[in-house]
Coordinates of C-alpha atoms and ligand atoms in Angstrom, one line a residue:
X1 CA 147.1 87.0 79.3
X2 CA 145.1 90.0 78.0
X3 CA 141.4 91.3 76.8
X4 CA 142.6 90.9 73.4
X5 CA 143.6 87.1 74.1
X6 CA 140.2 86.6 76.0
X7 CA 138.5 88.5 73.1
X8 CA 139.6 86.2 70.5
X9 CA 138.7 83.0 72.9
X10 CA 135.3 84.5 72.7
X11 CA 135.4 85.6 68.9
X12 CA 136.7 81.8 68.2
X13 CA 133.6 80.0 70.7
X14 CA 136.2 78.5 73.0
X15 CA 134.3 78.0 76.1
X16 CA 136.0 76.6 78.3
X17 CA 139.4 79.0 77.4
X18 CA 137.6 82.1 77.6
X19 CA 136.1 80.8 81.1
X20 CA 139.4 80.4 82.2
X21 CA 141.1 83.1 81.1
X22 CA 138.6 85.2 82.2
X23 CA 138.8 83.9 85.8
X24 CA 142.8 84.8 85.1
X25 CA 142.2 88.5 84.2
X26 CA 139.8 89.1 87.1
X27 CA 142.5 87.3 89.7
X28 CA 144.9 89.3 88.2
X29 CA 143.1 92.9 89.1
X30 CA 141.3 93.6 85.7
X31 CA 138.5 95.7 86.1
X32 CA 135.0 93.5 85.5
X33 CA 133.4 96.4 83.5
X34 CA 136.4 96.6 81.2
X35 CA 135.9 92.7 80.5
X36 CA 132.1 93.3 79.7
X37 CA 132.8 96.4 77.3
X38 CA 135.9 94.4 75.5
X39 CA 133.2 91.5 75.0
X40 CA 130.5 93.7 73.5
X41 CA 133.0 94.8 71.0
X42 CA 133.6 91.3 70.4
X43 CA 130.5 90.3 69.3
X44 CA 129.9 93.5 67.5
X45 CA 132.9 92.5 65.4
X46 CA 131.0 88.4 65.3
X47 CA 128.4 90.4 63.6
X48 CA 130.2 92.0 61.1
X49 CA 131.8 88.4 60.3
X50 CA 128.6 87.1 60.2
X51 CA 127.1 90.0 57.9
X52 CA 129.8 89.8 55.5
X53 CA 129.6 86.0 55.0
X54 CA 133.3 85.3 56.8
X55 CA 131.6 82.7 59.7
X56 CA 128.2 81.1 60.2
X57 CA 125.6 81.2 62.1
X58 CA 127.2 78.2 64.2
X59 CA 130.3 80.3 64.8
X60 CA 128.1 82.8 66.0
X61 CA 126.3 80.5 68.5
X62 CA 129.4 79.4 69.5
X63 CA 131.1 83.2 70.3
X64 CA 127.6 83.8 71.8
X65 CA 127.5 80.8 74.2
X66 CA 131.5 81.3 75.4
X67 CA 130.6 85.2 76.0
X68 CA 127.7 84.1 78.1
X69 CA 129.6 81.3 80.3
X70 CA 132.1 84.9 80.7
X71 CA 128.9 87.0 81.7
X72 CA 128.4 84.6 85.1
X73 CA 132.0 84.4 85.6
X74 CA 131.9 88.3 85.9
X75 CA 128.4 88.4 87.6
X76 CA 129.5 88.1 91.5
X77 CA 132.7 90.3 90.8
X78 CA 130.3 93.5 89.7
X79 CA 128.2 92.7 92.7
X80 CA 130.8 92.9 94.9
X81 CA 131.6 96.4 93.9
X82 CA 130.4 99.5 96.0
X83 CA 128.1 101.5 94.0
X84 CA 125.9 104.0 94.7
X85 CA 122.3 102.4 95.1
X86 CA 119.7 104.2 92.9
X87 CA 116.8 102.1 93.8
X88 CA 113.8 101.5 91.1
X89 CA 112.1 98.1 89.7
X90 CA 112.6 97.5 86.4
X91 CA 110.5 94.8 84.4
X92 CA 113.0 94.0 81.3
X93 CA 112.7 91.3 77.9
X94 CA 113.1 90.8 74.7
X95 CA 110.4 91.7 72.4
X96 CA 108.1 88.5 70.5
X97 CA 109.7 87.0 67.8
X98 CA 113.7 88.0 69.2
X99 CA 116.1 85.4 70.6
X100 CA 118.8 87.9 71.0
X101 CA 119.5 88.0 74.9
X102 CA 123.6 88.5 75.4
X103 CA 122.5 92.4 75.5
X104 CA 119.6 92.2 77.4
X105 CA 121.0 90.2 80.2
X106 CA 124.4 92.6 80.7
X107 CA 121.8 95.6 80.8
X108 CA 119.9 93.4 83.7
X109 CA 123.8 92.6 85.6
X110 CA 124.3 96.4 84.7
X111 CA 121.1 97.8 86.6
X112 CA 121.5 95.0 89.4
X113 CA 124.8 96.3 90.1
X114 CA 123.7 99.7 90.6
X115 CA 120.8 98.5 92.8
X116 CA 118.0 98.2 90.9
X117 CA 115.8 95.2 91.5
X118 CA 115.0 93.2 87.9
X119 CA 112.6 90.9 87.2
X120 CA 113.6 89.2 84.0
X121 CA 111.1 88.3 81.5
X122 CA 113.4 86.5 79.1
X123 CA 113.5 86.6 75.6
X124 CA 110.5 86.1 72.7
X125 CA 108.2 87.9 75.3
X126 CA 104.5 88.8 74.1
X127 CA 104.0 92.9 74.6
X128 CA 101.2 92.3 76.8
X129 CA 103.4 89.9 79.1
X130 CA 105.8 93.4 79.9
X131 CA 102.6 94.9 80.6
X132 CA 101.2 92.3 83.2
X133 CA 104.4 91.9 84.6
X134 CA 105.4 95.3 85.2
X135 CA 101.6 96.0 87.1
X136 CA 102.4 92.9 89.1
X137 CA 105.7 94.4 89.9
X138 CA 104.7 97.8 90.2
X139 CA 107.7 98.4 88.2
X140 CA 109.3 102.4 87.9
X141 CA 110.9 101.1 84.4
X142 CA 109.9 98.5 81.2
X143 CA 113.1 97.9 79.6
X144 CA 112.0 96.4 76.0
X145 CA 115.4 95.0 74.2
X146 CA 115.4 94.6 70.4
X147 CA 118.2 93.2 68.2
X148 CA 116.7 93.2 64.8
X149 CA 114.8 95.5 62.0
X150 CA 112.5 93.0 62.2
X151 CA 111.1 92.7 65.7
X152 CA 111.8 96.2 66.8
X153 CA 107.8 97.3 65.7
X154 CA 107.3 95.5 69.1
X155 CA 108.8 98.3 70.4
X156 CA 105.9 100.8 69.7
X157 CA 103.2 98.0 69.9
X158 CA 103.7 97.7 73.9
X159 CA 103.5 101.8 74.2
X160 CA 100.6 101.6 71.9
X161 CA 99.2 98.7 74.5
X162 CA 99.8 101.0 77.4
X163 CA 98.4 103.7 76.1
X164 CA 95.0 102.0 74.7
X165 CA 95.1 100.7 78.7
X166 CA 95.5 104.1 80.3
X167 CA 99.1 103.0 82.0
X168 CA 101.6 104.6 79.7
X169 CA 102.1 107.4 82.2
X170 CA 102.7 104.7 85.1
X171 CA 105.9 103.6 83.6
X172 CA 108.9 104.6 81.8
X173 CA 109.6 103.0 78.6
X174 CA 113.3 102.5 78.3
X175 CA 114.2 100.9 75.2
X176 CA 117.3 99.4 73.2
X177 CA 119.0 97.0 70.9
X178 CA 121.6 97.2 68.1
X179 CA 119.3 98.4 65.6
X180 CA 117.5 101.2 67.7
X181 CA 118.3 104.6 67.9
X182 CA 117.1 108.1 69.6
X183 CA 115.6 109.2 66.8
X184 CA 113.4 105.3 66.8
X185 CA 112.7 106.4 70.4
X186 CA 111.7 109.7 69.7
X187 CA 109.1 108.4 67.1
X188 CA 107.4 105.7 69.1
X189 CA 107.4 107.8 71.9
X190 CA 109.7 106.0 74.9
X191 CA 110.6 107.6 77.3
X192 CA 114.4 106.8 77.0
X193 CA 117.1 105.0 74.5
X194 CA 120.5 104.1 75.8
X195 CA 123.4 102.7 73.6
X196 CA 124.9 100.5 76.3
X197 CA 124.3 98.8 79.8
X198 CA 126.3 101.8 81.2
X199 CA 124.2 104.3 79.7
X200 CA 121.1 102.5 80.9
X201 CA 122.1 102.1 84.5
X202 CA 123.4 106.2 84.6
X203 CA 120.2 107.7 82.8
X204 CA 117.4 105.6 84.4
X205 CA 119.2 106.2 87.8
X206 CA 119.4 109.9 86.8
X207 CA 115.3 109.9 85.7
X208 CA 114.2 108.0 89.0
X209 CA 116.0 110.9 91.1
Ligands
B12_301 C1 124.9 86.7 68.9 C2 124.0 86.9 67.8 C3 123.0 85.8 67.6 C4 122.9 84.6 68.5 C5 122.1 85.1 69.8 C6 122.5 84.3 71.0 C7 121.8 84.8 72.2 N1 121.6 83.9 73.2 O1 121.4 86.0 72.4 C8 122.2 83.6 67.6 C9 123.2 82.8 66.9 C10 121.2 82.7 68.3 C11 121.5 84.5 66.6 C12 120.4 84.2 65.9 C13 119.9 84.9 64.8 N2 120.4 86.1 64.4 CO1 121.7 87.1 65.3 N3 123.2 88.2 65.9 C14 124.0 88.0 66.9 C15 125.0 89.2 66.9 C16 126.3 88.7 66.2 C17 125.4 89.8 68.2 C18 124.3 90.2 69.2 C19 124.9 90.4 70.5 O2 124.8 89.5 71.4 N4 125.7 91.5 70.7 C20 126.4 91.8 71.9 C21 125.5 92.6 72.9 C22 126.3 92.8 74.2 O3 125.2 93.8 72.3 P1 123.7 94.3 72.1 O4 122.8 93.1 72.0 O5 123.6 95.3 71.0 O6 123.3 94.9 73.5 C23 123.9 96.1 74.0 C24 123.1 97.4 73.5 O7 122.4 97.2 72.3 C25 122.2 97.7 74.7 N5 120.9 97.0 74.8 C26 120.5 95.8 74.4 N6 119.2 95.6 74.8 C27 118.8 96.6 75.6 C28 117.6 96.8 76.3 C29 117.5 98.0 77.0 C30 116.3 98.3 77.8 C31 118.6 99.0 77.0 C32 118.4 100.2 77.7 C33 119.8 98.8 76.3 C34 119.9 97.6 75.6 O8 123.0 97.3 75.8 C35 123.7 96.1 75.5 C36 124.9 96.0 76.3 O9 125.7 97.1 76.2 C37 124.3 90.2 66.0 C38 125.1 91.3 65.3 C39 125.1 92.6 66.0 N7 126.1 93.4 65.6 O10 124.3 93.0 66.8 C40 123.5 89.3 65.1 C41 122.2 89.9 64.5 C42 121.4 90.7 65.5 N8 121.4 88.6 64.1 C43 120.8 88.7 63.0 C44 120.0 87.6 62.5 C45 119.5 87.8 61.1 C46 119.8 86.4 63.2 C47 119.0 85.2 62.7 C48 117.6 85.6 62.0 C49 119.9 84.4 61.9 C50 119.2 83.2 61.1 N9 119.3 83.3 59.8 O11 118.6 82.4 61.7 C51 118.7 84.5 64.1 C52 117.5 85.1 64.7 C53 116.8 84.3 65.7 C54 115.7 85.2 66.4 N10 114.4 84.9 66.0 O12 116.0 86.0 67.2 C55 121.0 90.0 62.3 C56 119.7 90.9 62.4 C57 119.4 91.7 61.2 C58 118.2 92.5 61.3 N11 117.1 92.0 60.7 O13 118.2 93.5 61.9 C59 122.3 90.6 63.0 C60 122.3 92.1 63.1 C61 123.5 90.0 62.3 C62 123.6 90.6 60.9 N12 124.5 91.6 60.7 O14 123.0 90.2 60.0 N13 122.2 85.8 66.6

């Protein structure tokens, strides 16, 4: 019973396994966190498989479905942990046109563990549905995910919507993905790019201060 077994559950699409073992590895002590980080590696290695021809996109919906079922296993084991609560309402998707939402939903665990409240938007979500949501919130943060070279333009169109609205100084832009970089954020102007859900939970707490 180890990550690398429950990694290869995942890697492979066994549901049911991976549930199971992951319910092992947590009644056995292993830190939740360490699950989630083992698991993004996973599918960043799925991706490479999948780039390089080795599996299919069925494989890949298969890895992505049994890393999800391990996501709500984990869920109420982060909540349960005392952490400090940084406090700040963040309206998060992923841009129009993207179905990719494994990332965007361990960010959303990620910031909900460290007590930010989240109101989830979902995937394939219109620039000017961020907007309406996060003024209906009154949201601190929009967290805009993008996982390909394709959608991330919808990046900069929402901070171009803000800004031909007069809001983009009411909200922080916080923005990532797989494909996204500083240097992306730099140019369209967000306010902040993190790598990782443990990034995103540390520097947004650290910019609400
Ligand atoms: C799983 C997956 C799928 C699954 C998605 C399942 C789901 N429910 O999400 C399925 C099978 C459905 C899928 C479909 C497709 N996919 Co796909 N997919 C992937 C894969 C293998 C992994 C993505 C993932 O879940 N990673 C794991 C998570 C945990 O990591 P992450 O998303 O990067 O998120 C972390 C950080 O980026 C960050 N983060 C993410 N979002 C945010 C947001 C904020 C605010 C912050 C602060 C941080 C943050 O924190 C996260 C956690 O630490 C990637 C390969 C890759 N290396 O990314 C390809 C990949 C993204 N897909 C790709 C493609 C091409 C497709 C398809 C077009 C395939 C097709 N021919 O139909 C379709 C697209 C459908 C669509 N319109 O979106 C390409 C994109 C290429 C490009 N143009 O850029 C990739 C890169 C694969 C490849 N190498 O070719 N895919």
């Amino acid at each position: 019973m180890s990550l690398d077994q429950l990694s290869k559950l995942v890697e492979d699409g066994e549901k049911e396994a991976s549930e199971d073992m992951a319910r092992k590895l947590l009644a056995d002590g292993t830190d939740p966190l360490e699950i989630l980080d083992k698991l993004t590696q996973t599918m960043q290695r799925v991706g490479d498989l999948f780039a390089n021809l080795d599996i299919f996109l069925p494989e890949v919906m298969l890895a992505g479905e049994a890393l999800t079922a391990v996501v709500d296993i984990v869920k109420p084991e982060l909540k349960s942990t005392d952490r400090v609560l940084a406090k700040g309402k963040v309206v998060i998707g992923v841009v129009k046109g993207d179905l990719h939402e494994i990332g965007k939903n361990i960010v959303k665990l990620m910031l909900e563990t460290n007590g930010f409240e989240v109101r989830d938007l979902g995937y394939d979500v219109d620039s000017l549905d961020f907007i309406k949501a996060a003024e209906e919130m009154g949201a601190d943060f929009i967290g805009v995910s993008s996982l390909m070279t394709t959608t991330m333009p919808r990046q900069k169109e929402l901070i171009e919507f803000l800004k031909d609205k007069g809001l983009r100084d009411k909200y922080k832009v916080v923005i990532g993905g797989a494909p996204t970089s500083q240097m992306w954020a730099d140019k369209i102007e967000a306010d902040l790019y993190c790598e990782d859900a443990n990034c995103a939970a540390e520097k947004m707490a650290a910019l609400i201060a």
